[in-house]
PDB file of C-alpha atoms in Angstrom:
ATOM      1  CA  UNK A   1     -73.195-159.953 -54.850  1.00  0.00           C
ATOM      2  CA  UNK A   2     -69.527-159.551 -53.989  1.00  0.00           C
ATOM      3  CA  UNK A   3     -69.833-162.098 -51.183  1.00  0.00           C
ATOM      4  CA  UNK A   4     -71.177-164.857 -53.414  1.00  0.00           C
ATOM      5  CA  UNK A   5     -67.924-166.560 -54.204  1.00  0.00           C
ATOM      6  CA  UNK A   6     -65.666-166.245 -51.188  1.00  0.00           C
ATOM      7  CA  UNK A   7     -67.530-169.306 -50.006  1.00  0.00           C
ATOM      8  CA  UNK A   8     -69.741-170.431 -52.874  1.00  0.00           C
ATOM      9  CA  UNK A   9     -66.966-172.151 -54.804  1.00  0.00           C
ATOM     10  CA  UNK A  10     -65.654-173.867 -51.693  1.00  0.00           C
ATOM     11  CA  UNK A  11     -69.226-174.599 -50.605  1.00  0.00           C
ATOM     12  CA  UNK A  12     -69.450-176.964 -53.554  1.00  0.00           C
ATOM     13  CA  UNK A  13     -67.321-179.338 -51.503  1.00  0.00           C
ATOM     14  CA  UNK A  14     -70.237-179.492 -49.065  1.00  0.00           C
ATOM     15  CA  UNK A  15     -72.755-180.134 -51.826  1.00  0.00           C
ATOM     16  CA  UNK A  16     -71.275-182.051 -54.728  1.00  0.00           C
ATOM     17  CA  UNK A  17     -68.723-184.703 -55.492  1.00  0.00           C
ATOM     18  CA  UNK A  18     -66.714-182.090 -57.378  1.00  0.00           C
ATOM     19  CA  UNK A  19     -66.880-183.007 -61.076  1.00  0.00           C
ATOM     20  CA  UNK A  20     -63.335-181.885 -61.765  1.00  0.00           C
ATOM     21  CA  UNK A  21     -62.055-183.997 -58.893  1.00  0.00           C
ATOM     22  CA  UNK A  22     -63.398-187.155 -60.463  1.00  0.00           C
ATOM     23  CA  UNK A  23     -60.942-186.758 -63.318  1.00  0.00           C
ATOM     24  CA  UNK A  24     -58.025-185.901 -61.023  1.00  0.00           C
ATOM     25  CA  UNK A  25     -57.995-188.557 -58.328  1.00  0.00           C
ATOM     26  CA  UNK A  26     -54.567-188.856 -56.694  1.00  0.00           C
ATOM     27  CA  UNK A  27     -53.280-190.746 -53.643  1.00  0.00           C
ATOM     28  CA  UNK A  28     -53.732-188.855 -50.417  1.00  0.00           C
ATOM     29  CA  UNK A  29     -50.461-187.671 -48.839  1.00  0.00           C
ATOM     30  CA  UNK A  30     -49.433-189.109 -45.492  1.00  0.00           C
ATOM     31  CA  UNK A  31     -50.454-186.723 -42.696  1.00  0.00           C
ATOM     32  CA  UNK A  32     -47.783-185.101 -40.547  1.00  0.00           C
ATOM     33  CA  UNK A  33     -50.075-185.349 -37.517  1.00  0.00           C
ATOM     34  CA  UNK A  34     -53.605-186.462 -36.718  1.00  0.00           C
ATOM     35  CA  UNK A  35     -56.299-184.075 -35.492  1.00  0.00           C
ATOM     36  CA  UNK A  36     -59.549-185.236 -33.910  1.00  0.00           C
ATOM     37  CA  UNK A  37     -62.788-184.336 -35.699  1.00  0.00           C
ATOM     38  CA  UNK A  38     -66.370-185.013 -34.621  1.00  0.00           C
ATOM     39  CA  UNK A  39     -68.657-184.099 -37.537  1.00  0.00           C
ATOM     40  CA  UNK A  40     -72.414-184.019 -37.119  1.00  0.00           C
ATOM     41  CA  UNK A  41     -74.521-187.155 -37.408  1.00  0.00           C
ATOM     42  CA  UNK A  42     -78.309-187.621 -37.382  1.00  0.00           C
ATOM     43  CA  UNK A  43     -80.656-190.578 -37.368  1.00  0.00           C
ATOM     44  CA  UNK A  44     -84.101-191.226 -38.842  1.00  0.00           C
ATOM     45  CA  UNK A  45     -85.917-194.365 -37.790  1.00  0.00           C
ATOM     46  CA  UNK A  46     -89.175-196.225 -37.545  1.00  0.00           C
ATOM     47  CA  UNK A  47     -90.058-199.649 -36.138  1.00  0.00           C
ATOM     48  CA  UNK A  48     -87.777-201.664 -38.416  1.00  0.00           C
ATOM     49  CA  UNK A  49     -85.602-199.178 -40.315  1.00  0.00           C
ATOM     50  CA  UNK A  50     -82.746-196.936 -39.224  1.00  0.00           C
ATOM     51  CA  UNK A  51     -81.120-194.399 -41.539  1.00  0.00           C
ATOM     52  CA  UNK A  52     -78.082-192.497 -40.314  1.00  0.00           C
ATOM     53  CA  UNK A  53     -77.497-189.122 -41.989  1.00  0.00           C
ATOM     54  CA  UNK A  54     -73.854-188.121 -42.124  1.00  0.00           C
ATOM     55  CA  UNK A  55     -72.722-184.822 -43.608  1.00  0.00           C
ATOM     56  CA  UNK A  56     -69.467-185.137 -45.507  1.00  0.00           C
ATOM     57  CA  UNK A  57     -66.879-182.875 -47.082  1.00  0.00           C
ATOM     58  CA  UNK A  58     -65.802-184.196 -50.447  1.00  0.00           C
ATOM     59  CA  UNK A  59     -62.281-182.754 -50.339  1.00  0.00           C
ATOM     60  CA  UNK A  60     -60.428-182.878 -47.008  1.00  0.00           C
ATOM     61  CA  UNK A  61     -56.912-182.252 -45.735  1.00  0.00           C
ATOM     62  CA  UNK A  62     -54.994-185.318 -44.664  1.00  0.00           C
ATOM     63  CA  UNK A  63     -54.737-186.030 -40.957  1.00  0.00           C
ATOM     64  CA  UNK A  64     -58.317-185.591 -39.710  1.00  0.00           C
ATOM     65  CA  UNK A  65     -59.491-188.414 -37.452  1.00  0.00           C
ATOM     66  CA  UNK A  66     -63.249-188.380 -38.115  1.00  0.00           C
ATOM     67  CA  UNK A  67     -63.990-192.025 -38.994  1.00  0.00           C
ATOM     68  CA  UNK A  68     -64.292-193.167 -35.391  1.00  0.00           C
ATOM     69  CA  UNK A  69     -66.619-192.889 -32.400  1.00  0.00           C
ATOM     70  CA  UNK A  70     -70.279-192.388 -33.409  1.00  0.00           C
ATOM     71  CA  UNK A  71     -69.543-192.275 -37.141  1.00  0.00           C
ATOM     72  CA  UNK A  72     -67.723-195.613 -37.019  1.00  0.00           C
ATOM     73  CA  UNK A  73     -70.465-197.086 -34.823  1.00  0.00           C
ATOM     74  CA  UNK A  74     -73.097-196.019 -37.366  1.00  0.00           C
ATOM     75  CA  UNK A  75     -71.043-197.437 -40.225  1.00  0.00           C
ATOM     76  CA  UNK A  76     -70.522-200.763 -38.439  1.00  0.00           C
ATOM     77  CA  UNK A  77     -74.240-201.043 -37.638  1.00  0.00           C
ATOM     78  CA  UNK A  78     -75.297-200.315 -41.219  1.00  0.00           C
ATOM     79  CA  UNK A  79     -75.939-202.984 -43.784  1.00  0.00           C
ATOM     80  CA  UNK A  80     -75.379-200.638 -46.712  1.00  0.00           C
ATOM     81  CA  UNK A  81     -73.761-197.339 -47.644  1.00  0.00           C
ATOM     82  CA  UNK A  82     -75.640-194.720 -49.659  1.00  0.00           C
ATOM     83  CA  UNK A  83     -73.761-191.700 -50.989  1.00  0.00           C
ATOM     84  CA  UNK A  84     -74.552-189.076 -53.589  1.00  0.00           C
ATOM     85  CA  UNK A  85     -73.325-191.102 -56.561  1.00  0.00           C
ATOM     86  CA  UNK A  86     -72.441-194.489 -55.078  1.00  0.00           C
ATOM     87  CA  UNK A  87     -69.077-195.994 -55.930  1.00  0.00           C
ATOM     88  CA  UNK A  88     -66.733-193.458 -57.498  1.00  0.00           C
ATOM     89  CA  UNK A  89     -66.632-193.913 -61.285  1.00  0.00           C
ATOM     90  CA  UNK A  90     -63.392-194.596 -63.092  1.00  0.00           C
ATOM     91  CA  UNK A  91     -61.869-191.339 -64.392  1.00  0.00           C
ATOM     92  CA  UNK A  92     -61.915-192.815 -67.900  1.00  0.00           C
ATOM     93  CA  UNK A  93     -65.697-193.095 -67.654  1.00  0.00           C
ATOM     94  CA  UNK A  94     -65.958-189.468 -66.561  1.00  0.00           C
ATOM     95  CA  UNK A  95     -64.150-188.046 -69.585  1.00  0.00           C
ATOM     96  CA  UNK A  96     -67.064-188.556 -72.028  1.00  0.00           C
ATOM     97  CA  UNK A  97     -69.353-186.780 -69.551  1.00  0.00           C
ATOM     98  CA  UNK A  98     -66.948-183.861 -69.353  1.00  0.00           C
ATOM     99  CA  UNK A  99     -67.043-183.629 -73.129  1.00  0.00           C
ATOM    100  CA  UNK A 100     -70.853-183.776 -73.129  1.00  0.00           C
ATOM    101  CA  UNK A 101     -71.639-181.389 -70.279  1.00  0.00           C
ATOM    102  CA  UNK A 102     -68.470-179.402 -69.620  1.00  0.00           C
ATOM    103  CA  UNK A 103     -67.263-178.527 -73.114  1.00  0.00           C
ATOM    104  CA  UNK A 104     -68.853-176.129 -75.605  1.00  0.00           C
ATOM    105  CA  UNK A 105     -68.146-177.516 -79.066  1.00  0.00           C
ATOM    106  CA  UNK A 106     -69.332-174.371 -80.811  1.00  0.00           C
ATOM    107  CA  UNK A 107     -69.670-170.682 -80.085  1.00  0.00           C
ATOM    108  CA  UNK A 108     -67.181-168.130 -78.775  1.00  0.00           C
ATOM    109  CA  UNK A 109     -64.123-169.201 -76.803  1.00  0.00           C
ATOM    110  CA  UNK A 110     -64.603-169.041 -73.037  1.00  0.00           C
ATOM    111  CA  UNK A 111     -62.491-165.909 -72.583  1.00  0.00           C
ATOM    112  CA  UNK A 112     -64.632-164.098 -75.139  1.00  0.00           C
ATOM    113  CA  UNK A 113     -67.787-164.989 -73.210  1.00  0.00           C
ATOM    114  CA  UNK A 114     -66.512-163.212 -70.103  1.00  0.00           C
ATOM    115  CA  UNK A 115     -66.934-159.508 -69.372  1.00  0.00           C
ATOM    116  CA  UNK A 116     -63.998-157.587 -70.805  1.00  0.00           C
ATOM    117  CA  UNK A 117     -62.794-156.535 -67.358  1.00  0.00           C
ATOM    118  CA  UNK A 118     -62.515-160.185 -66.235  1.00  0.00           C
ATOM    119  CA  UNK A 119     -60.479-161.575 -69.125  1.00  0.00           C
ATOM    120  CA  UNK A 120     -57.092-160.617 -67.741  1.00  0.00           C
ATOM    121  CA  UNK A 121     -57.930-162.212 -64.384  1.00  0.00           C
ATOM    122  CA  UNK A 122     -59.086-165.334 -66.204  1.00  0.00           C
ATOM    123  CA  UNK A 123     -55.829-165.600 -68.161  1.00  0.00           C
ATOM    124  CA  UNK A 124     -53.828-165.105 -64.964  1.00  0.00           C
ATOM    125  CA  UNK A 125     -55.813-167.753 -63.068  1.00  0.00           C
ATOM    126  CA  UNK A 126     -55.348-170.301 -65.844  1.00  0.00           C
ATOM    127  CA  UNK A 127     -51.615-169.591 -65.976  1.00  0.00           C
ATOM    128  CA  UNK A 128     -51.257-169.905 -62.196  1.00  0.00           C
ATOM    129  CA  UNK A 129     -53.130-173.205 -62.314  1.00  0.00           C
ATOM    130  CA  UNK A 130     -50.446-174.507 -64.651  1.00  0.00           C
ATOM    131  CA  UNK A 131     -52.976-175.476 -67.300  1.00  0.00           C
ATOM    132  CA  UNK A 132     -52.425-174.613 -70.986  1.00  0.00           C
ATOM    133  CA  UNK A 133     -54.800-171.807 -72.044  1.00  0.00           C
ATOM    134  CA  UNK A 134     -56.037-173.852 -74.992  1.00  0.00           C
ATOM    135  CA  UNK A 135     -57.332-176.481 -72.548  1.00  0.00           C
ATOM    136  CA  UNK A 136     -59.771-173.893 -71.174  1.00  0.00           C
ATOM    137  CA  UNK A 137     -60.810-172.311 -74.461  1.00  0.00           C
ATOM    138  CA  UNK A 138     -63.800-174.603 -75.048  1.00  0.00           C
ATOM    139  CA  UNK A 139     -64.832-175.228 -71.441  1.00  0.00           C
ATOM    140  CA  UNK A 140     -68.241-174.126 -70.242  1.00  0.00           C
ATOM    141  CA  UNK A 141     -68.087-171.506 -67.477  1.00  0.00           C
ATOM    142  CA  UNK A 142     -69.355-173.816 -64.731  1.00  0.00           C
ATOM    143  CA  UNK A 143     -66.729-176.450 -65.436  1.00  0.00           C
ATOM    144  CA  UNK A 144     -63.925-173.908 -65.674  1.00  0.00           C
ATOM    145  CA  UNK A 145     -64.967-172.544 -62.268  1.00  0.00           C
ATOM    146  CA  UNK A 146     -64.907-176.051 -60.816  1.00  0.00           C
ATOM    147  CA  UNK A 147     -61.488-176.750 -62.302  1.00  0.00           C
ATOM    148  CA  UNK A 148     -59.933-173.534 -61.027  1.00  0.00           C
ATOM    149  CA  UNK A 149     -61.456-173.970 -57.555  1.00  0.00           C
ATOM    150  CA  UNK A 150     -60.217-177.540 -57.299  1.00  0.00           C
ATOM    151  CA  UNK A 151     -56.684-176.622 -58.361  1.00  0.00           C
ATOM    152  CA  UNK A 152     -56.656-173.852 -55.750  1.00  0.00           C
ATOM    153  CA  UNK A 153     -57.830-176.279 -53.066  1.00  0.00           C
ATOM    154  CA  UNK A 154     -55.251-178.880 -54.025  1.00  0.00           C
ATOM    155  CA  UNK A 155     -52.509-176.243 -53.921  1.00  0.00           C
ATOM    156  CA  UNK A 156     -53.718-175.371 -50.423  1.00  0.00           C
ATOM    157  CA  UNK A 157     -53.176-178.968 -49.325  1.00  0.00           C
ATOM    158  CA  UNK A 158     -56.595-180.540 -49.910  1.00  0.00           C
ATOM    159  CA  UNK A 159     -57.000-183.759 -51.852  1.00  0.00           C
ATOM    160  CA  UNK A 160     -60.091-185.534 -53.258  1.00  0.00           C
ATOM    161  CA  UNK A 161     -58.605-188.848 -52.152  1.00  0.00           C
ATOM    162  CA  UNK A 162     -58.820-187.641 -48.542  1.00  0.00           C
ATOM    163  CA  UNK A 163     -62.536-186.897 -48.827  1.00  0.00           C
ATOM    164  CA  UNK A 164     -65.025-188.617 -46.550  1.00  0.00           C
ATOM    165  CA  UNK A 165     -66.673-190.527 -49.410  1.00  0.00           C
ATOM    166  CA  UNK A 166     -63.376-192.107 -50.398  1.00  0.00           C
ATOM    167  CA  UNK A 167     -62.804-193.444 -46.886  1.00  0.00           C
ATOM    168  CA  UNK A 168     -66.371-194.659 -46.435  1.00  0.00           C
ATOM    169  CA  UNK A 169     -66.469-196.305 -49.845  1.00  0.00           C
ATOM    170  CA  UNK A 170     -63.180-198.110 -49.232  1.00  0.00           C
ATOM    171  CA  UNK A 171     -64.412-199.331 -45.846  1.00  0.00           C
ATOM    172  CA  UNK A 172     -67.725-200.496 -47.321  1.00  0.00           C
ATOM    173  CA  UNK A 173     -65.919-202.461 -50.018  1.00  0.00           C
ATOM    174  CA  UNK A 174     -63.635-204.061 -47.444  1.00  0.00           C
ATOM    175  CA  UNK A 175     -66.677-205.062 -45.379  1.00  0.00           C
ATOM    176  CA  UNK A 176     -68.633-206.237 -48.448  1.00  0.00           C
ATOM    177  CA  UNK A 177     -71.392-203.721 -47.790  1.00  0.00           C
ATOM    178  CA  UNK A 178     -73.552-202.717 -50.785  1.00  0.00           C
ATOM    179  CA  UNK A 179     -72.871-199.205 -52.085  1.00  0.00           C
ATOM    180  CA  UNK A 180     -75.456-197.161 -53.963  1.00  0.00           C
ATOM    181  CA  UNK A 181     -76.219-193.540 -54.787  1.00  0.00           C
ATOM    182  CA  UNK A 182     -79.203-191.208 -54.740  1.00  0.00           C
ATOM    183  CA  UNK A 183     -77.925-189.606 -57.958  1.00  0.00           C
ATOM    184  CA  UNK A 184     -75.596-190.425 -60.822  1.00  0.00           C
ATOM    185  CA  UNK A 185     -72.510-188.492 -61.836  1.00  0.00           C
ATOM    186  CA  UNK A 186     -74.200-187.714 -65.147  1.00  0.00           C
ATOM    187  CA  UNK A 187     -77.121-186.170 -63.279  1.00  0.00           C
ATOM    188  CA  UNK A 188     -74.733-184.025 -61.263  1.00  0.00           C
ATOM    189  CA  UNK A 189     -72.970-182.810 -64.396  1.00  0.00           C
ATOM    190  CA  UNK A 190     -76.392-182.095 -65.859  1.00  0.00           C
ATOM    191  CA  UNK A 191     -77.394-179.978 -62.867  1.00  0.00           C
ATOM    192  CA  UNK A 192     -74.490-177.620 -63.470  1.00  0.00           C
ATOM    193  CA  UNK A 193     -75.003-177.612 -67.216  1.00  0.00           C
ATOM    194  CA  UNK A 194     -78.657-176.661 -66.729  1.00  0.00           C
ATOM    195  CA  UNK A 195     -77.678-173.366 -65.106  1.00  0.00           C
ATOM    196  CA  UNK A 196     -78.355-170.338 -67.258  1.00  0.00           C
ATOM    197  CA  UNK A 197     -75.487-168.708 -69.120  1.00  0.00           C
ATOM    198  CA  UNK A 198     -75.730-165.722 -66.780  1.00  0.00           C
ATOM    199  CA  UNK A 199     -75.483-167.892 -63.656  1.00  0.00           C
ATOM    200  CA  UNK A 200     -72.526-169.807 -65.068  1.00  0.00           C
ATOM    201  CA  UNK A 201     -70.686-166.618 -65.992  1.00  0.00           C
ATOM    202  CA  UNK A 202     -71.373-165.172 -62.541  1.00  0.00           C
ATOM    203  CA  UNK A 203     -70.069-168.354 -60.959  1.00  0.00           C
ATOM    204  CA  UNK A 204     -66.835-168.166 -62.959  1.00  0.00           C
ATOM    205  CA  UNK A 205     -66.188-164.437 -62.697  1.00  0.00           C
ATOM    206  CA  UNK A 206     -66.662-164.382 -58.951  1.00  0.00           C
ATOM    207  CA  UNK A 207     -64.473-167.460 -58.656  1.00  0.00           C
ATOM    208  CA  UNK A 208     -61.747-165.457 -60.366  1.00  0.00           C
ATOM    209  CA  UNK A 209     -62.020-162.585 -57.894  1.00  0.00           C
ATOM    210  CA  UNK A 210     -61.637-164.824 -54.842  1.00  0.00           C
ATOM    211  CA  UNK A 211     -59.329-167.683 -55.829  1.00  0.00           C
ATOM    212  CA  UNK A 212     -56.671-166.383 -53.461  1.00  0.00           C
ATOM    213  CA  UNK A 213     -59.043-166.856 -50.510  1.00  0.00           C
ATOM    214  CA  UNK A 214     -60.203-170.379 -51.329  1.00  0.00           C
ATOM    215  CA  UNK A 215     -57.775-172.118 -48.963  1.00  0.00           C
ATOM    216  CA  UNK A 216     -58.456-169.978 -45.868  1.00  0.00           C
ATOM    217  CA  UNK A 217     -62.217-169.894 -46.461  1.00  0.00           C
ATOM    218  CA  UNK A 218     -62.357-173.636 -46.949  1.00  0.00           C
ATOM    219  CA  UNK A 219     -60.375-174.191 -43.762  1.00  0.00           C
ATOM    220  CA  UNK A 220     -63.079-172.307 -41.851  1.00  0.00           C
ATOM    221  CA  UNK A 221     -65.639-174.739 -43.236  1.00  0.00           C
ATOM    222  CA  UNK A 222     -63.491-177.755 -42.370  1.00  0.00           C
ATOM    223  CA  UNK A 223     -63.054-176.445 -38.823  1.00  0.00           C
ATOM    224  CA  UNK A 224     -66.807-176.049 -38.357  1.00  0.00           C
ATOM    225  CA  UNK A 225     -67.441-179.474 -39.882  1.00  0.00           C
ATOM    226  CA  UNK A 226     -64.823-181.014 -37.581  1.00  0.00           C
ATOM    227  CA  UNK A 227     -66.486-179.400 -34.573  1.00  0.00           C
ATOM    228  CA  UNK A 228     -69.919-180.679 -35.598  1.00  0.00           C
ATOM    229  CA  UNK A 229     -71.152-177.095 -35.933  1.00  0.00           C
ATOM    230  CA  UNK A 230     -74.146-177.561 -38.222  1.00  0.00           C
ATOM    231  CA  UNK A 231     -75.383-174.027 -37.518  1.00  0.00           C
ATOM    232  CA  UNK A 232     -72.020-172.599 -38.534  1.00  0.00           C
ATOM    233  CA  UNK A 233     -72.132-174.521 -41.787  1.00  0.00           C
ATOM    234  CA  UNK A 234     -75.695-173.333 -42.353  1.00  0.00           C
ATOM    235  CA  UNK A 235     -74.542-169.732 -41.964  1.00  0.00           C
ATOM    236  CA  UNK A 236     -71.852-170.306 -44.584  1.00  0.00           C
ATOM    237  CA  UNK A 237     -74.324-171.819 -47.009  1.00  0.00           C
ATOM    238  CA  UNK A 238     -76.849-169.031 -46.469  1.00  0.00           C
ATOM    239  CA  UNK A 239     -74.212-166.385 -47.160  1.00  0.00           C
ATOM    240  CA  UNK A 240     -72.775-168.244 -50.127  1.00  0.00           C
ATOM    241  CA  UNK A 241     -76.103-168.739 -51.849  1.00  0.00           C
ATOM    242  CA  UNK A 242     -77.758-165.429 -51.005  1.00  0.00           C
ATOM    243  CA  UNK A 243     -76.984-163.706 -54.312  1.00  0.00           C
ATOM    244  CA  UNK A 244     -77.838-166.636 -56.596  1.00  0.00           C
ATOM    245  CA  UNK A 245     -81.337-168.049 -56.047  1.00  0.00           C
ATOM    246  CA  UNK A 246     -80.963-170.129 -59.208  1.00  0.00           C
ATOM    247  CA  UNK A 247     -77.830-171.851 -57.920  1.00  0.00           C
ATOM    248  CA  UNK A 248     -79.329-172.309 -54.457  1.00  0.00           C
ATOM    249  CA  UNK A 249     -82.466-173.927 -55.840  1.00  0.00           C
ATOM    250  CA  UNK A 250     -80.474-176.285 -58.053  1.00  0.00           C
ATOM    251  CA  UNK A 251     -77.810-177.172 -55.484  1.00  0.00           C
ATOM    252  CA  UNK A 252     -79.943-177.396 -52.368  1.00  0.00           C
ATOM    253  CA  UNK A 253     -83.725-177.159 -52.351  1.00  0.00           C
ATOM    254  CA  UNK A 254     -84.548-179.348 -55.333  1.00  0.00           C
ATOM    255  CA  UNK A 255     -82.061-182.079 -54.499  1.00  0.00           C
ATOM    256  CA  UNK A 256     -82.900-182.133 -50.802  1.00  0.00           C
ATOM    257  CA  UNK A 257     -86.583-182.488 -51.626  1.00  0.00           C
ATOM    258  CA  UNK A 258     -85.821-185.537 -53.768  1.00  0.00           C
ATOM    259  CA  UNK A 259     -83.560-187.045 -51.133  1.00  0.00           C
ATOM    260  CA  UNK A 260     -86.211-186.642 -48.451  1.00  0.00           C
ATOM    261  CA  UNK A 261     -88.577-188.524 -50.738  1.00  0.00           C
ATOM    262  CA  UNK A 262     -85.918-191.240 -51.132  1.00  0.00           C
ATOM    263  CA  UNK A 263     -85.607-191.547 -47.339  1.00  0.00           C
ATOM    264  CA  UNK A 264     -89.388-191.677 -46.950  1.00  0.00           C
ATOM    265  CA  UNK A 265     -89.560-194.536 -49.439  1.00  0.00           C
ATOM    266  CA  UNK A 266     -86.547-196.342 -47.932  1.00  0.00           C
ATOM    267  CA  UNK A 267     -88.225-196.375 -44.520  1.00  0.00           C
ATOM    268  CA  UNK A 268     -90.689-198.879 -45.969  1.00  0.00           C
ATOM    269  CA  UNK A 269     -87.860-201.420 -46.238  1.00  0.00           C
ATOM    270  CA  UNK A 270     -86.326-202.902 -43.064  1.00  0.00           C
ATOM    271  CA  UNK A 271     -82.625-202.471 -42.405  1.00  0.00           C
ATOM    272  CA  UNK A 272     -79.916-200.070 -41.297  1.00  0.00           C
ATOM    273  CA  UNK A 273     -78.434-197.566 -43.753  1.00  0.00           C
ATOM    274  CA  UNK A 274     -75.631-195.026 -43.550  1.00  0.00           C
ATOM    275  CA  UNK A 275     -76.481-192.162 -45.898  1.00  0.00           C
ATOM    276  CA  UNK A 276     -73.448-189.932 -46.420  1.00  0.00           C
ATOM    277  CA  UNK A 277     -73.997-186.756 -48.446  1.00  0.00           C
ATOM    278  CA  UNK A 278     -72.424-183.309 -48.601  1.00  0.00           C
ATOM    279  CA  UNK A 279     -72.656-181.559 -45.236  1.00  0.00           C
ATOM    280  CA  UNK A 280     -74.332-178.526 -46.772  1.00  0.00           C
ATOM    281  CA  UNK A 281     -77.405-180.654 -47.442  1.00  0.00           C
ATOM    282  CA  UNK A 282     -77.882-181.334 -43.732  1.00  0.00           C
ATOM    283  CA  UNK A 283     -77.914-177.736 -42.527  1.00  0.00           C
ATOM    284  CA  UNK A 284     -79.922-174.603 -43.129  1.00  0.00           C
ATOM    285  CA  UNK A 285     -83.546-173.770 -44.030  1.00  0.00           C
ATOM    286  CA  UNK A 286     -83.656-176.066 -47.074  1.00  0.00           C
ATOM    287  CA  UNK A 287     -81.899-179.027 -45.449  1.00  0.00           C
ATOM    288  CA  UNK A 288     -82.876-182.643 -45.890  1.00  0.00           C
ATOM    289  CA  UNK A 289     -84.127-182.647 -42.299  1.00  0.00           C
ATOM    290  CA  UNK A 290     -86.443-179.707 -43.006  1.00  0.00           C
ATOM    291  CA  UNK A 291     -87.786-181.498 -46.066  1.00  0.00           C
ATOM    292  CA  UNK A 292     -88.341-184.584 -43.923  1.00  0.00           C
ATOM    293  CA  UNK A 293     -90.283-182.520 -41.385  1.00  0.00           C
ATOM    294  CA  UNK A 294     -92.631-181.465 -44.176  1.00  0.00           C
ATOM    295  CA  UNK A 295     -93.299-185.181 -44.634  1.00  0.00           C
ATOM    296  CA  UNK A 296     -93.919-185.599 -40.883  1.00  0.00           C
ATOM    297  CA  UNK A 297     -90.676-187.553 -40.516  1.00  0.00           C
ATOM    298  CA  UNK A 298     -88.504-186.734 -37.513  1.00  0.00           C
ATOM    299  CA  UNK A 299     -84.718-186.736 -37.422  1.00  0.00           C
ATOM    300  CA  UNK A 300     -82.552-186.575 -34.298  1.00  0.00           C
ATOM    301  CA  UNK A 301     -78.997-185.360 -33.826  1.00  0.00           C
ATOM    302  CA  UNK A 302     -76.689-187.976 -32.306  1.00  0.00           C
ATOM    303  CA  UNK A 303     -74.613-186.362 -29.581  1.00  0.00           C
ATOM    304  CA  UNK A 304     -71.117-187.695 -29.033  1.00  0.00           C
TER     305      UNK A 304
END
């Protein structure tokens, strides 16, 4: 179980538009230098429909040149952009959802819900994040874990505004391409909130033990994403999810099954689509491509 969080918290950036990030959007810093990146891209097609599958990372460092070559070609050829939640909601619209799904109005304070031997680490993590302790007192464990992980990533130089979705969405708006989502932000909040108390506490406590490693571990994932190493990302996801079947089912298998169904249905409508979702969904034994295979739908990796 000790290996669950070194990568599970950072793996969320391969799977979800981080809920905490939606309330903390900030301009991306100007990069000191640009580094080439060639993330993986797949295609699903029939006689009159083409759907490109692009695996994103929702929080990236500035200075990665990934929106070019095959990815840019796929974007230019597409008549619409489909992401996890479509156009990013205004932070003001997210706040009521945080109150509904991320805050516990009654019951013990969050620190009191943690094992006694984790409370000191929790207090230290909150202090190091620069957030008043009272702001965390009523948070649900899953949301506190997200908040602390995001702060750690931002301190390590990562910014939600540099994420792949932000760039793709801005480009789609500039090109007047329709933008839609396969989920809503409220659904995503609900997925986390549906986790059992035990799973949420595990998520938070193991986040606390590994916050100092978030930056280096996430950089490994960014490097593999940049190199188009889908197998490397799959290995990370398998390790990260091994000790929490409940989290794995919620984050990966169930959602990927629904998205494969969405793709199957979308193939009935002519056109070209760029579907950009967290890279973790396009790798591993429960990937979208595996779910498509179960429906007798083939996908092909685009080499570039």
